PDB file of C-alpha atoms in Angstrom:
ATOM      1  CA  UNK A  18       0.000   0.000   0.000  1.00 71.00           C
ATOM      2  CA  UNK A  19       0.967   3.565  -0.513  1.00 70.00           C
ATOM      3  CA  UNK A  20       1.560   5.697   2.214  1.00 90.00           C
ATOM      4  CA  UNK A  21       1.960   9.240   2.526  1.00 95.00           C
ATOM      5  CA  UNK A  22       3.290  10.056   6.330  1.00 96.00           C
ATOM      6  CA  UNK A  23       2.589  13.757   7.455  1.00 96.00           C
ATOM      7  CA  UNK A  24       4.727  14.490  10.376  1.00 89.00           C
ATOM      8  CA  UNK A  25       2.429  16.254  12.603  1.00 90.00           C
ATOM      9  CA  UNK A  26      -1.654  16.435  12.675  1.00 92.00           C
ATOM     10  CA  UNK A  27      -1.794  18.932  15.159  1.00 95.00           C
ATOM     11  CA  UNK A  28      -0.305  22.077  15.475  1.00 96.00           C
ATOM     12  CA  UNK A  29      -0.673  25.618  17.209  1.00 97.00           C
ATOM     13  CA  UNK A  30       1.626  28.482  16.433  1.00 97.00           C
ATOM     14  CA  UNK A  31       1.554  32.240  16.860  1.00 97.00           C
ATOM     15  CA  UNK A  32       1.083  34.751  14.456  1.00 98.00           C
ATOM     16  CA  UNK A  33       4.328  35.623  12.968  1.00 97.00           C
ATOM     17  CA  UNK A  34       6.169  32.353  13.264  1.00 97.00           C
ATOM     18  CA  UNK A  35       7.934  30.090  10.682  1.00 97.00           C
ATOM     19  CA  UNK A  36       5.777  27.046  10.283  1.00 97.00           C
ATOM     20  CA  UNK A  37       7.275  23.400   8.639  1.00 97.00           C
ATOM     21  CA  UNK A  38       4.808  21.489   7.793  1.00 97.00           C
ATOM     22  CA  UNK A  39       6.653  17.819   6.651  1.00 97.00           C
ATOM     23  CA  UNK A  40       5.731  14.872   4.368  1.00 97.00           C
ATOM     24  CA  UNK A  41       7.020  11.540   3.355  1.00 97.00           C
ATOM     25  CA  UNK A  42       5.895   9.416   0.624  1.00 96.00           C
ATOM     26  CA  UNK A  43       7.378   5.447   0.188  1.00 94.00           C
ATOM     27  CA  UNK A  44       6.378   4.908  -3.594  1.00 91.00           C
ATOM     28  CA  UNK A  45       8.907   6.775  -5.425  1.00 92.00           C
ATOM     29  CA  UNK A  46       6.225   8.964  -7.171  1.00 92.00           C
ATOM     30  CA  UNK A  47       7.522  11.774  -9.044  1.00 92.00           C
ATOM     31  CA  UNK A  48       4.256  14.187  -8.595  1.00 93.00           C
ATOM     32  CA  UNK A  49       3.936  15.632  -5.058  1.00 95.00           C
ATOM     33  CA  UNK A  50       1.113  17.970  -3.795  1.00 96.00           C
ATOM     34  CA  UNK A  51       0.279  20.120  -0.955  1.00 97.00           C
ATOM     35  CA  UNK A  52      -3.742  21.304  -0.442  1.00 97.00           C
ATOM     36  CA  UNK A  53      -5.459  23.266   2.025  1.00 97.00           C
ATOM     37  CA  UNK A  54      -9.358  22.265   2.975  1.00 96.00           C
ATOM     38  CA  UNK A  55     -11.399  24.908   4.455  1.00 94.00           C
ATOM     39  CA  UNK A  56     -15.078  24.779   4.843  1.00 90.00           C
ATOM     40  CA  UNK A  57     -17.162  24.862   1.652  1.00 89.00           C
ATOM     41  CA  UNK A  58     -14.078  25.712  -0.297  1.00 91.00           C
ATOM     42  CA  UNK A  59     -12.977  22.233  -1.129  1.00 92.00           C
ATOM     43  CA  UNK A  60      -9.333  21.552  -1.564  1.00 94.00           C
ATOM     44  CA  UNK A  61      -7.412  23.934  -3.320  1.00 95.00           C
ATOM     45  CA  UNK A  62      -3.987  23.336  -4.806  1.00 95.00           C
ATOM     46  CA  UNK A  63      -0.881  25.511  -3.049  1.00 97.00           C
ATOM     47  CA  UNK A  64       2.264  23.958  -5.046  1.00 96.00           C
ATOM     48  CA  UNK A  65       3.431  20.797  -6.621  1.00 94.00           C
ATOM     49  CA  UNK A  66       6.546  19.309  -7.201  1.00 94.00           C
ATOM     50  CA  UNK A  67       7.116  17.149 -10.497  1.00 91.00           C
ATOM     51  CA  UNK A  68      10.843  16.127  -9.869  1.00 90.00           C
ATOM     52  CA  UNK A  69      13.214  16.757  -7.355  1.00 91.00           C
ATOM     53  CA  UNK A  70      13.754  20.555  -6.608  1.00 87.00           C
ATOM     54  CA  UNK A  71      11.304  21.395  -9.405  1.00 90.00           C
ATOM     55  CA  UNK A  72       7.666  23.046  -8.161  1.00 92.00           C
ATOM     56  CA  UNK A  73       5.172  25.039  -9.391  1.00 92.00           C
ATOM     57  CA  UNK A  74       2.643  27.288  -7.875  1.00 94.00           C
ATOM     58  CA  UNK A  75      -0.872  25.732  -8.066  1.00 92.00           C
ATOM     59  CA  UNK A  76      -4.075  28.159  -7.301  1.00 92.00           C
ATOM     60  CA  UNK A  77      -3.492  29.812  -3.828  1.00 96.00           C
ATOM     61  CA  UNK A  78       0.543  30.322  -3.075  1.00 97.00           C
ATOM     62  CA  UNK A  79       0.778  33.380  -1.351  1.00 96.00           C
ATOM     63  CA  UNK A  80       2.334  33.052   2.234  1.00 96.00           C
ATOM     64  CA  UNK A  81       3.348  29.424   1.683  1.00 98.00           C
ATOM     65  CA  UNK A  82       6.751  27.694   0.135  1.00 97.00           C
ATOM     66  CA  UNK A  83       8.108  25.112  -0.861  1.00 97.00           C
ATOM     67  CA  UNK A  84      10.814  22.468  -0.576  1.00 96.00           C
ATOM     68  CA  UNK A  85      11.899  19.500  -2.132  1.00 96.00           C
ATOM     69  CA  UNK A  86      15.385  18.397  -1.824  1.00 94.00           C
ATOM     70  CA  UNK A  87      14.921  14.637  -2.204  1.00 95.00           C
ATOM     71  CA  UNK A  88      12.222  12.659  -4.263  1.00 95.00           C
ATOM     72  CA  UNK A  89      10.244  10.895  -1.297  1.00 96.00           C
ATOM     73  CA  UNK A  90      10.183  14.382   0.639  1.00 97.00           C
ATOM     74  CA  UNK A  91       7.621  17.541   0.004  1.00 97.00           C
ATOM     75  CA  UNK A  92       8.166  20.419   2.684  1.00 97.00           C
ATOM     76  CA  UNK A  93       5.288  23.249   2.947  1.00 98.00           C
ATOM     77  CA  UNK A  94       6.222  26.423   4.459  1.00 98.00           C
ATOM     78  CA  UNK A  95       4.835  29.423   5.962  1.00 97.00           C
ATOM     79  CA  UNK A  96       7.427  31.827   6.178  1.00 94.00           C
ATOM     80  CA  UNK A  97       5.213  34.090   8.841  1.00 97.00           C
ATOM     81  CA  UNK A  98       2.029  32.079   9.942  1.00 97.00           C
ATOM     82  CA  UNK A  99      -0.768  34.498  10.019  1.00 97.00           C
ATOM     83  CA  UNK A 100      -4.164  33.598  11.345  1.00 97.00           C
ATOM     84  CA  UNK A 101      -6.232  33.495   8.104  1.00 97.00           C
ATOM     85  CA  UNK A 102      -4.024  30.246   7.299  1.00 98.00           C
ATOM     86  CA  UNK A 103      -5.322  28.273  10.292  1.00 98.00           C
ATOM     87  CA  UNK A 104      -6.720  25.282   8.098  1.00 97.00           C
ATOM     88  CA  UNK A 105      -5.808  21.413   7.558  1.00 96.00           C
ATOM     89  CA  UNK A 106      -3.656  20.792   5.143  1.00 97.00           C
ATOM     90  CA  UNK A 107      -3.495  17.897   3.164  1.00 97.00           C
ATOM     91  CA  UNK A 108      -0.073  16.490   0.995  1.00 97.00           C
ATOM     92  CA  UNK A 109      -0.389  13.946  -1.574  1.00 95.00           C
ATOM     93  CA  UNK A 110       1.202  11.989  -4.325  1.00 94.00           C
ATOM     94  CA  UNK A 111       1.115  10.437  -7.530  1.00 91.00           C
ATOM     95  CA  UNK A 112       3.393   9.342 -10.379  1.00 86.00           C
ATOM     96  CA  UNK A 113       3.519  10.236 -14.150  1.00 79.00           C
ATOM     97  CA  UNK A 114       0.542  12.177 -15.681  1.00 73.00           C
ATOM     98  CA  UNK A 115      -3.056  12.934 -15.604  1.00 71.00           C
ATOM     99  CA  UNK A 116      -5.556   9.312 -14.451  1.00 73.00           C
ATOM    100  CA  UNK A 117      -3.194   8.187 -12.553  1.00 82.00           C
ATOM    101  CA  UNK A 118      -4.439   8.046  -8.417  1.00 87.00           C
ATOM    102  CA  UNK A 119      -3.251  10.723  -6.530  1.00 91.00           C
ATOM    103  CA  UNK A 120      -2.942   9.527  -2.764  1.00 93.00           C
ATOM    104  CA  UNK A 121      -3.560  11.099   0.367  1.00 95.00           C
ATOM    105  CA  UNK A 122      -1.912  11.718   3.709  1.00 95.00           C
ATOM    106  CA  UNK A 123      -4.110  11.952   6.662  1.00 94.00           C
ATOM    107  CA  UNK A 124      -3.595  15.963   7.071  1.00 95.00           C
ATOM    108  CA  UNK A 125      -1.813  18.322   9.424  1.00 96.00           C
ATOM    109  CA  UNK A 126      -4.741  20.688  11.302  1.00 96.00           C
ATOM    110  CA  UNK A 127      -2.800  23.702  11.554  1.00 97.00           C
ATOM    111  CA  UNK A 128      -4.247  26.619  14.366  1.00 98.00           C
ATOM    112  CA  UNK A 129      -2.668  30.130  14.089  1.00 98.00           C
ATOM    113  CA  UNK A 130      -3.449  32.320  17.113  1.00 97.00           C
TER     114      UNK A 130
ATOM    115  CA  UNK B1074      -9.727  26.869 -16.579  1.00 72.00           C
ATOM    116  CA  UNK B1075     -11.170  23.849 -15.121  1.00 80.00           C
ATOM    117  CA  UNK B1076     -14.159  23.465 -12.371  1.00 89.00           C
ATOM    118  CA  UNK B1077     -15.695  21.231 -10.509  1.00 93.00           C
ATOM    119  CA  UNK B1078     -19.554  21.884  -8.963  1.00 95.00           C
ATOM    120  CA  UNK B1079     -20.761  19.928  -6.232  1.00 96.00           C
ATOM    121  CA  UNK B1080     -24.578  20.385  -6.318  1.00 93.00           C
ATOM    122  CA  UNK B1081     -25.469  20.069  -2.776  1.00 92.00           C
ATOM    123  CA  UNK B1082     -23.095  20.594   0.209  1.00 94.00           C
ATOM    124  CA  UNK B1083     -25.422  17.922   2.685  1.00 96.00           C
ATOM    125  CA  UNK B1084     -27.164  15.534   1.232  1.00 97.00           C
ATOM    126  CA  UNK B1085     -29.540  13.491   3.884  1.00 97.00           C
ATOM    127  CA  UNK B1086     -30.804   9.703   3.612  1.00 97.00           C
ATOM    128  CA  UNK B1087     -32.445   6.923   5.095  1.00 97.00           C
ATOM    129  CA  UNK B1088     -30.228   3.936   5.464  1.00 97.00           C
ATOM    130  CA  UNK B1089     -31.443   1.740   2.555  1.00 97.00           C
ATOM    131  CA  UNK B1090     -32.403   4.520   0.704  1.00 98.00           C
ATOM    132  CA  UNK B1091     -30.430   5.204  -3.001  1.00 98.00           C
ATOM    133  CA  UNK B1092     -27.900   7.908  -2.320  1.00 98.00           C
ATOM    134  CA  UNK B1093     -27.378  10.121  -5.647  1.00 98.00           C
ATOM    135  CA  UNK B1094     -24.343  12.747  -5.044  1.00 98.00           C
ATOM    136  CA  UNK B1095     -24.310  15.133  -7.680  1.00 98.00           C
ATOM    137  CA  UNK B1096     -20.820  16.852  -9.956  1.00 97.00           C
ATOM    138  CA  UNK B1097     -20.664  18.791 -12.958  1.00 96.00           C
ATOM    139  CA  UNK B1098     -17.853  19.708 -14.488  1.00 93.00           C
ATOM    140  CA  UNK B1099     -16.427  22.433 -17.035  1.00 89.00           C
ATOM    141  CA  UNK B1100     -13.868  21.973 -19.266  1.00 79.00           C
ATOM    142  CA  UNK B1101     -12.352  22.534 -22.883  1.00 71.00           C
ATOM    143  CA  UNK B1102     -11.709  19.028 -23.363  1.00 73.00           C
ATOM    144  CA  UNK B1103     -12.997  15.670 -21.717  1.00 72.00           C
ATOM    145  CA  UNK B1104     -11.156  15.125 -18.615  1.00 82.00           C
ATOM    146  CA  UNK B1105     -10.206  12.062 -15.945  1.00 89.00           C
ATOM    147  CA  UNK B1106     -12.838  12.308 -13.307  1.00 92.00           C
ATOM    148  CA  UNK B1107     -12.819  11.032  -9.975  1.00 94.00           C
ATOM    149  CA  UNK B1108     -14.737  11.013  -6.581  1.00 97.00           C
ATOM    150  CA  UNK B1109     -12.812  10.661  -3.262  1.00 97.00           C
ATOM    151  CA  UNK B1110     -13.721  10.102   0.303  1.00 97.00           C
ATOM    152  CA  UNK B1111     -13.082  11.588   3.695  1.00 96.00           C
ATOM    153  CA  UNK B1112     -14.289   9.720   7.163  1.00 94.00           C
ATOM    154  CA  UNK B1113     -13.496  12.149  10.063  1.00 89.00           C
ATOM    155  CA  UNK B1114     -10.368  13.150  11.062  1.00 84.00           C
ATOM    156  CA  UNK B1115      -9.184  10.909   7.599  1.00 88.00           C
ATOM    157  CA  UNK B1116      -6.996  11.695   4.459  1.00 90.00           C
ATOM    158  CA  UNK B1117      -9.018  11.066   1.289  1.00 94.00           C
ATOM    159  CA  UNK B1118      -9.602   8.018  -0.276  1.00 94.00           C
ATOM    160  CA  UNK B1119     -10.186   7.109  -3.891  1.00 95.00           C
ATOM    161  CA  UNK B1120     -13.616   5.742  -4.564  1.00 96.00           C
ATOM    162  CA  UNK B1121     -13.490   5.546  -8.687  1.00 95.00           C
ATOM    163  CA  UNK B1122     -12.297   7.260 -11.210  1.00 92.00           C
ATOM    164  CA  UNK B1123     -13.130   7.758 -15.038  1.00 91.00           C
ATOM    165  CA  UNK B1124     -10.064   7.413 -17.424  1.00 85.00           C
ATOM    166  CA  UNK B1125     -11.643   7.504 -20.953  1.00 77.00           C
ATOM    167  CA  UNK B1126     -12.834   3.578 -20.975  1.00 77.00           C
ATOM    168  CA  UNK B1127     -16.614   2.453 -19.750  1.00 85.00           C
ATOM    169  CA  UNK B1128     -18.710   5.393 -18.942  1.00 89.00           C
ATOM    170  CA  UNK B1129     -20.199   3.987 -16.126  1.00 94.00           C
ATOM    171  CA  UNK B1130     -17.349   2.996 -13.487  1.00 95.00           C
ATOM    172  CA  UNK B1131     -17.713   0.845 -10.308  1.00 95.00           C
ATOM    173  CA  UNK B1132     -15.802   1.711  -6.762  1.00 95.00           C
ATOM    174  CA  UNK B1133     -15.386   0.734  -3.468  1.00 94.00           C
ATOM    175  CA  UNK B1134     -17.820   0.024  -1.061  1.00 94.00           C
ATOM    176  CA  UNK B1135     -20.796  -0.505  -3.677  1.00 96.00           C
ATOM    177  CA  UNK B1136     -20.568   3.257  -5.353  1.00 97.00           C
ATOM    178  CA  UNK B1137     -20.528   3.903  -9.132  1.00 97.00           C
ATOM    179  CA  UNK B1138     -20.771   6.853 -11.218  1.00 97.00           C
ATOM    180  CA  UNK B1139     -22.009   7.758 -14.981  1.00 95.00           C
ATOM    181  CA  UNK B1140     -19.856  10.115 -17.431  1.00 93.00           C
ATOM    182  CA  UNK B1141     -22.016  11.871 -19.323  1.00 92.00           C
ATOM    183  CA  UNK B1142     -20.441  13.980 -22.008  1.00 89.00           C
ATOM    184  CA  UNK B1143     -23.309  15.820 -22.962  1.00 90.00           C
ATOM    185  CA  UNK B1144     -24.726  16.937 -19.800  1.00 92.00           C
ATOM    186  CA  UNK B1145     -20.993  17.442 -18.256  1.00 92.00           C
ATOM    187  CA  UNK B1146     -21.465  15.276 -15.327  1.00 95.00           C
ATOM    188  CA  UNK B1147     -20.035  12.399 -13.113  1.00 96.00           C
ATOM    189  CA  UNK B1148     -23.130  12.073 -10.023  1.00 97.00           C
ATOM    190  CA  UNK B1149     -22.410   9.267  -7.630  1.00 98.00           C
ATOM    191  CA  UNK B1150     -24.469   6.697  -6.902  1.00 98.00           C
ATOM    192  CA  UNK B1151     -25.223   3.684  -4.230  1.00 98.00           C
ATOM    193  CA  UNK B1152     -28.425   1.888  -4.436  1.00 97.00           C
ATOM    194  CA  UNK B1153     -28.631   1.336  -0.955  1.00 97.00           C
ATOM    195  CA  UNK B1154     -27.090   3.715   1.795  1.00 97.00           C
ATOM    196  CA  UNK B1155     -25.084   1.812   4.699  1.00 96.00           C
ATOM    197  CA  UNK B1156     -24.438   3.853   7.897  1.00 96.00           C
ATOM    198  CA  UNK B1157     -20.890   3.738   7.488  1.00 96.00           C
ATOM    199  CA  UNK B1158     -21.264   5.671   4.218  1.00 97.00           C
ATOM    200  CA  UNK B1159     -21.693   8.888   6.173  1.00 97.00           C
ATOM    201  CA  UNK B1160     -18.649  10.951   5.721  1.00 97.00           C
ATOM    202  CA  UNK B1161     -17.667  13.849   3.164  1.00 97.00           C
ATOM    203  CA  UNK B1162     -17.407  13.265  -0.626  1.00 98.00           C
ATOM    204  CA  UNK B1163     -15.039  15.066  -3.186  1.00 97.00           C
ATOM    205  CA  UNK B1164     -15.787  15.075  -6.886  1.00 96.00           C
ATOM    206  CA  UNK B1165     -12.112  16.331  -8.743  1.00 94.00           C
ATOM    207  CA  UNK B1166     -11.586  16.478 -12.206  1.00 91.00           C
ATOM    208  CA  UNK B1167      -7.287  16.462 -13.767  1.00 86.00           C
ATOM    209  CA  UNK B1168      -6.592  17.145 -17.359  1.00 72.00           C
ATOM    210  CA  UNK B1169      -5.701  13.885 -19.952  1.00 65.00           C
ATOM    211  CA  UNK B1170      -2.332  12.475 -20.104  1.00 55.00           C
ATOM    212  CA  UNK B1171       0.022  14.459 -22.183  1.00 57.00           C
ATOM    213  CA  UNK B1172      -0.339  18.008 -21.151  1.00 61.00           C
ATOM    214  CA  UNK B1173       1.791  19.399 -18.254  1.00 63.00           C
ATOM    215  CA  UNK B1174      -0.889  19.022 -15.519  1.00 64.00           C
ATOM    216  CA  UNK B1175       1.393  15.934 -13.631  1.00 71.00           C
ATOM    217  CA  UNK B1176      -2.170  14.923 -12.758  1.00 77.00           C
ATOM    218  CA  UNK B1177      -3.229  17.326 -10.386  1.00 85.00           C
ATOM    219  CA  UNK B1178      -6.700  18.004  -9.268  1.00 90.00           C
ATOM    220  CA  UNK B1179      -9.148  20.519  -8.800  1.00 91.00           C
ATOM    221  CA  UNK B1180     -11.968  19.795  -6.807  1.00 94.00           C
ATOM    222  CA  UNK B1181     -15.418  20.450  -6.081  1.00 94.00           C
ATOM    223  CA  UNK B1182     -16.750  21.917  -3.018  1.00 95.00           C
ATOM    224  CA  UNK B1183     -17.710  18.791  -1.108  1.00 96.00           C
ATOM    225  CA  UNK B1184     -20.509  17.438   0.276  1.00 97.00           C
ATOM    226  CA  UNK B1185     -21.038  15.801   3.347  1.00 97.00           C
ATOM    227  CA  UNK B1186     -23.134  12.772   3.532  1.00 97.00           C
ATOM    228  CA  UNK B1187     -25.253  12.183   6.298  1.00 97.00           C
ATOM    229  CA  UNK B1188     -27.184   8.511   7.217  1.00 97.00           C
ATOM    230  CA  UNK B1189     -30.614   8.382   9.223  1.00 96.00           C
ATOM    231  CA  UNK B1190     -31.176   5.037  10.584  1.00 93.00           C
TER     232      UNK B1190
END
């Protein structure tokens, strides 16, 4: 089975810190995603990562990063947490192109006060 | 620009009763579609997912789902609702193989299933 480890599922942090949010896949996929779920908004798409150190901003970067320094690893950061980004967050991965199953982690709730 | 719209964000039912979730999509070309779920507290799991073969597709846990090109749809469907069914439903739609997507998703709005007994 594919799994897709997210570090931490709960965290609180004050406004104005530096946030890591950390995930580990074990299927050598290529694609890797990080989403945010709010509320009647879905999930919406904050980066991906095709290859190793490659990314792309998906539909809502602004006040995250990203890093990806090895294949099975997809790092999300908030450079200064602010509270409108209290939300879960959801990574994922997938290999190759468009059909293929995109898998989930179990999500990191993330509170900003 | 591709959408997805969840019509519905709570859908009630008897257990026993047919469940009918309903997603519409937009989009220049015909895409993959697929519906997830989400128990509480849960990652999302894949229930189906339409690649371009049979229109009608069968999942997990007794679910299937129609394409239909000329209405633009994908509505899930269970004839008979189990109580363990009740949890949240995505419907997500990536572009075809070839482009530059790498298969991500967009995804409808979600809508959260709820069992009577």
């Amino acid at each position: 089975d594919v799994k897709v480890t997210q570090s931490s599922r709960y965290l609180v942090k004050r406004t104005g810190e530096k946030v890591f949010l950390e995930c580990v896949q074990d299927m050598d996929h290529e694609n890797m995603f990080w989403y945010r779920q709010d509320p009647g908004l879905g999930l919406r798409l904050i980066y991906f990562s095709y290859d190793v150190k490659m990314k792309e901003k998906g539909d809502i970067p602004e006040g995250y990063s990203v890093s990806r320094e090895k294949k099975e690893r997809f790092s999300l950061i908030l450079e200064s947490a602010s509270t409108n980004q209290t939300s879960m967050y959801l990574c994922a991965s997938s290999f190759g192109d468009g059909g293929n199953t995109i898998y989930f982690g179990e999500g990191s709730w993330l509170t900003v006060v | 620009a591709q959408s997805v719209t969840q019509l519905g964000s709570h859908v009630s039912v008897s257990e026993g009763a047919l469940v009918l979730l309903r997603c519409n999509y937009s989009s220049s070309v015909p895409p993959y579609l697929f519906w997830y779920v989400q128990y509480p507290n849960q990652g999302l799991q894949l229930l189906l997912k339409y690649t371009s073969a049979a229109t009608l597709v069968k999942g997990i846990n007794g679910f299937e789902a129609e394409f239909k090109k000329s209405e633009t749809s994908f509505h899930l469907t269970k004839p008979s609702a189990h109580m363990s069914d009740a949890a949240e439903y995505f419907c997500a739609v990536s572009e075809v193989a070839g482009g530059t997507s790498y298969g991500k998703l967009t995804f409808g709005q979600g809508t959260i299933l709820t069992v009577h007994p």
